[in-house]
Short mmCIF file of C-alpha atoms in Angstrom, two decimals:
data_model
loop_
_atom_site.label_atom_id
_atom_site.label_comp_id
_atom_site.label_asym_id
_atom_site.label_seq_id
_atom_site.Cartn_x
_atom_site.Cartn_y
_atom_site.Cartn_z
CA GLY F 1 3.57 -2.31 16.57
CA GLU F 2 5.40 -3.04 13.43
CA ASN F 3 7.71 -0.25 12.03
CA VAL F 4 9.57 -0.92 8.24
CA GLU F 5 12.46 1.69 7.22
CA GLN F 6 13.25 1.95 3.84
CA HIS F 7 16.76 3.15 2.27
CA PRO F 8 17.41 4.82 0.25
CA SER F 9 15.07 7.11 -0.36
CA THR F 10 16.27 8.40 -3.66
CA LEU F 11 17.93 6.47 -6.34
CA SER F 12 19.52 7.61 -9.50
CA VAL F 13 21.33 4.78 -11.95
CA GLN F 14 22.71 4.73 -15.58
CA GLU F 15 20.26 2.35 -17.74
CA GLY F 16 21.57 -1.14 -17.61
CA ASP F 17 22.99 -0.79 -14.25
CA SER F 18 21.66 -2.52 -10.94
CA ALA F 19 19.60 -0.95 -8.13
CA VAL F 20 18.90 -2.15 -4.81
CA ILE F 21 16.00 -1.25 -2.30
CA LYS F 22 16.64 -1.95 1.17
CA CYS F 23 14.32 -2.47 4.06
CA THR F 24 14.32 -3.58 7.48
CA TYR F 25 11.30 -4.22 9.93
CA SER F 26 10.78 -4.34 13.44
CA ASP F 27 8.30 -7.35 14.28
CA SER F 28 9.48 -10.71 14.08
CA ALA F 29 5.95 -11.73 13.78
CA SER F 30 5.68 -10.56 10.30
CA ASN F 31 5.74 -12.95 7.38
CA TYR F 32 4.91 -11.56 3.81
CA PHE F 33 6.54 -8.52 2.12
CA PRO F 34 5.42 -7.41 -0.61
CA TRP F 35 7.02 -4.80 -3.41
CA TYR F 36 4.62 -2.09 -4.70
CA LYS F 37 5.98 -0.09 -8.08
CA GLN F 38 3.82 3.33 -8.08
CA GLU F 39 3.95 5.89 -11.20
CA LEU F 40 3.17 9.36 -9.96
CA GLY F 41 -0.52 10.19 -9.51
CA LYS F 42 -1.47 5.75 -9.87
CA ARG F 43 -2.21 3.23 -7.67
CA PRO F 44 0.72 1.01 -6.57
CA GLN F 45 0.93 -2.16 -8.17
CA LEU F 46 2.43 -5.33 -6.91
CA ILE F 47 5.43 -6.18 -8.53
CA ILE F 48 6.91 -9.00 -6.25
CA ASP F 49 6.53 -10.69 -2.66
CA ILE F 50 7.89 -12.93 -0.42
CA ARG F 51 6.76 -14.94 2.82
CA SER F 52 8.79 -16.02 5.28
CA ASN F 53 9.15 -19.30 4.59
CA VAL F 54 11.49 -18.02 1.51
CA GLY F 55 14.82 -16.69 1.18
CA GLU F 56 14.84 -15.79 -2.49
CA LYS F 57 12.18 -15.08 -4.80
CA LYS F 58 13.02 -13.86 -8.91
CA ASP F 59 10.97 -12.97 -11.52
CA GLN F 60 12.76 -11.66 -14.83
CA ARG F 61 14.80 -8.67 -13.81
CA ILE F 62 13.37 -8.53 -10.35
CA ALA F 63 14.88 -10.38 -7.14
CA VAL F 64 13.96 -10.04 -3.65
CA THR F 65 15.67 -11.65 -0.64
CA LEU F 66 14.69 -11.74 2.47
CA ASN F 67 16.77 -11.97 5.67
CA LYS F 68 14.48 -13.35 8.93
CA THR F 69 17.18 -13.64 10.99
CA ALA F 70 18.14 -9.76 10.59
CA LYS F 71 14.85 -8.70 9.72
CA HIS F 72 15.59 -7.30 6.65
CA PHE F 73 14.65 -7.55 3.03
CA SER F 74 16.10 -6.23 -0.45
CA LEU F 75 15.12 -5.47 -3.82
CA HIS F 76 17.44 -6.05 -6.75
CA ILE F 77 16.62 -4.14 -10.23
CA THR F 78 18.79 -5.86 -13.08
CA GLU F 79 19.49 -3.98 -16.64
CA THR F 80 17.34 -1.87 -15.41
CA GLN F 81 15.51 0.59 -18.21
CA PRO F 82 14.14 3.55 -18.13
CA GLU F 83 10.43 2.26 -17.30
CA ASP F 84 11.83 1.12 -14.17
CA SER F 85 11.26 4.74 -12.83
CA ALA F 86 8.91 5.48 -10.11
CA VAL F 87 8.27 5.35 -6.50
CA TYR F 88 8.91 1.64 -4.93
CA PHE F 89 7.49 0.79 -1.77
CA CYS F 90 8.48 -1.66 0.41
CA ALA F 91 5.63 -3.44 2.88
CA ALA F 92 5.72 -5.94 6.13
CA SER F 93 1.99 -7.90 7.13
CA ILE F 94 1.64 -9.86 10.11
CA GLY F 95 -0.42 -12.25 7.89
CA ASN F 96 -1.34 -15.97 9.01
CA TYR F 97 -3.73 -18.10 7.48
CA GLY F 98 -7.15 -17.63 9.16
CA GLY F 99 -5.52 -14.72 11.09
CA SER F 100 -7.49 -11.98 11.90
CA GLN F 101 -6.15 -8.67 10.32
CA GLY F 102 -3.56 -8.09 7.51
CA ASN F 103 -2.81 -4.59 6.99
CA LEU F 104 0.65 -3.85 5.23
CA ILE F 105 2.89 -1.42 7.18
CA PHE F 106 4.33 0.71 4.53
CA GLY F 107 8.10 2.06 4.60
CA LYS F 108 8.50 5.34 3.12
CA GLY F 109 9.19 5.20 -0.52
CA THR F 110 12.10 5.37 -2.93
CA LYS F 111 12.37 7.25 -6.04
CA LEU F 112 14.23 5.35 -8.63
CA SER F 113 15.33 7.23 -11.94
CA VAL F 114 17.10 5.33 -14.69
CA LYS F 115 18.79 7.60 -16.74
CA PRO F 116 19.14 6.93 -20.30
CA ASP A 1 -6.64 -2.29 -13.99
CA SER A 2 -7.12 -4.03 -10.75
CA GLY A 3 -10.51 -4.34 -10.72
CA VAL A 4 -10.82 -2.29 -7.31
CA THR A 5 -12.83 1.14 -8.39
CA GLN A 6 -13.45 4.29 -6.31
CA THR A 7 -15.37 6.88 -7.19
CA PRO A 8 -15.12 9.98 -6.97
CA LYS A 9 -11.67 10.31 -8.70
CA HIS A 10 -11.00 13.83 -7.24
CA LEU A 11 -12.70 15.69 -4.67
CA ILE A 12 -12.31 19.26 -3.81
CA THR A 13 -13.64 20.64 -0.79
CA ALA A 14 -13.55 23.36 2.24
CA THR A 15 -12.52 23.11 5.42
CA GLY A 16 -14.98 21.95 8.34
CA GLN A 17 -16.96 19.99 5.38
CA ARG A 18 -17.92 16.58 5.31
CA VAL A 19 -16.95 14.09 2.51
CA THR A 20 -17.67 10.44 1.47
CA LEU A 21 -15.20 8.30 -0.77
CA ARG A 22 -16.62 5.22 -2.12
CA CYS A 23 -14.66 1.93 -2.85
CA SER A 24 -15.90 -1.28 -4.74
CA PRO A 25 -13.83 -4.68 -4.06
CA ARG A 26 -12.39 -7.12 -6.74
CA SER A 27 -15.56 -9.58 -7.25
CA GLY A 28 -15.17 -12.27 -4.54
CA ASP A 29 -12.63 -10.13 -2.36
CA LEU A 30 -14.16 -9.71 1.27
CA SER A 31 -11.90 -7.78 2.97
CA VAL A 32 -11.32 -3.77 1.97
CA TYR A 33 -8.22 -1.47 3.21
CA TRP A 34 -7.74 2.03 3.63
CA TYR A 35 -4.94 3.94 3.36
CA GLN A 36 -3.90 7.14 3.16
CA GLN A 37 -0.66 8.89 0.82
CA SER A 38 0.53 12.42 1.46
CA LEU A 39 3.85 13.56 0.29
CA ASP A 40 5.28 13.41 3.87
CA GLN A 41 3.73 10.39 5.34
CA GLY A 42 3.51 8.41 2.67
CA LEU A 43 1.37 5.71 2.58
CA GLN A 44 -0.39 5.27 5.89
CA PHE A 45 -3.00 2.01 6.50
CA LEU A 46 -6.01 3.69 7.91
CA ILE A 47 -9.00 0.97 8.59
CA GLN A 48 -9.81 -2.83 7.43
CA TYR A 49 -12.88 -4.49 7.03
CA TYR A 50 -13.99 -8.20 6.64
CA ASN A 51 -17.11 -9.48 5.29
CA GLY A 52 -18.70 -6.53 6.80
CA GLU A 53 -16.89 -5.94 10.20
CA GLU A 54 -13.99 -4.11 11.25
CA ARG A 55 -10.77 -6.20 11.87
CA ALA A 56 -7.84 -3.63 12.31
CA LYS A 57 -7.27 -0.29 12.52
CA GLY A 58 -4.28 1.96 12.22
CA ASN A 59 -3.45 5.79 12.53
CA ILE A 60 -7.06 6.68 11.85
CA LEU A 61 -8.25 10.13 13.33
CA GLU A 62 -11.73 10.24 15.60
CA ARG A 63 -13.02 12.80 12.44
CA PHE A 64 -12.91 9.79 10.33
CA SER A 65 -15.02 6.87 9.84
CA ALA A 66 -15.76 4.06 7.37
CA GLN A 67 -18.08 0.81 7.26
CA GLN A 68 -18.59 -1.95 5.14
CA PHE A 69 -22.36 -2.58 3.35
CA PRO A 70 -23.70 -6.22 2.57
CA ASP A 71 -22.67 -6.05 -0.82
CA LEU A 72 -19.05 -5.56 0.13
CA HIS A 73 -18.54 -2.10 -1.23
CA SER A 74 -16.92 0.42 1.08
CA GLU A 75 -17.09 4.12 2.29
CA LEU A 76 -15.12 5.84 3.91
CA ASN A 77 -16.54 9.41 5.83
CA LEU A 78 -13.81 12.04 6.41
CA SER A 79 -15.36 15.02 8.43
CA SER A 80 -14.64 18.42 9.68
CA LEU A 81 -12.16 18.67 7.26
CA GLU A 82 -8.98 20.63 7.86
CA LEU A 83 -6.35 21.56 5.63
CA GLY A 84 -3.80 18.13 6.34
CA ASP A 85 -6.21 15.66 5.57
CA SER A 86 -5.63 17.07 1.81
CA ALA A 87 -4.39 13.18 0.78
CA LEU A 88 -4.84 10.27 -1.78
CA TYR A 89 -6.71 8.08 -0.44
CA PHE A 90 -6.75 4.19 -2.12
CA CYS A 91 -8.75 1.54 -0.95
CA ALA A 92 -7.45 -2.32 -1.44
CA SER A 93 -8.69 -5.32 -1.68
CA SER A 94 -7.81 -8.79 -1.16
CA PRO A 95 -9.88 -12.47 -0.72
CA SER A 96 -9.28 -13.02 2.89
CA ALA A 97 -8.46 -11.11 5.83
CA SER A 98 -4.96 -12.14 6.27
CA GLY A 99 -2.18 -10.23 5.21
CA SER A 100 -0.26 -13.58 3.61
CA ASN A 101 -2.44 -12.20 0.21
CA GLU A 102 -1.92 -9.67 -2.53
CA GLN A 103 -3.89 -6.76 -1.75
CA PHE A 104 -5.15 -4.90 -4.95
CA PHE A 105 -5.25 -1.28 -4.98
CA GLY A 106 -7.70 0.64 -7.11
CA PRO A 107 -7.15 3.93 -8.35
CA GLY A 108 -7.59 6.43 -5.38
CA THR A 109 -9.18 9.48 -4.76
CA ARG A 110 -7.54 12.59 -4.39
CA LEU A 111 -8.73 15.26 -1.33
CA THR A 112 -7.97 18.41 -1.94
CA VAL A 113 -9.12 20.73 1.22
CA LEU A 114 -9.15 24.20 0.17
#
């Protein structure tokens, strides 16, 4: 089955710096890659996602890149702010329109700390 | 607020007991997913239901079972509880069975087994 590896497990940056989190997946059939942000004790919230027919997607300070050949995808956060501090999870899904299942396989998470 | 509701918010019980966690998906969503989050295992997929039918199973123990009712709410039943079952249990919903749609997570149920 699918396996998702995520690095680093912890990341500390200064406010205003960029942060990069990387994930690799094993199943070449995976075609949907969301990123979730989870604050302590709260539910995971989707911050950005990318599908396999797209190489890059950007939403304000957040961007995700996907390399299907290498089977890895990355989250880039620019101009980090203290409120970006949280645990970030990448995930992969073998989703397809009309498909029968769509569970997410998550990486183990990256704890991002942004120091003022 | 994601529109997904879960009850109860907290649950404290003893080893060997049985509990039921409840999830109501967003209005119009047909798929419900259950995930377990423990400190050392991250977010683990347990099971998916779509419009009342089981669609996918992950690392769900035989002591655990789930169902989705005609009104689309879902229940996760955990029996013969062990200390290691202590975790946050999330449900998520999405409009379809496909994994290509955003999954909206509920606030979770924190289970503590003493």
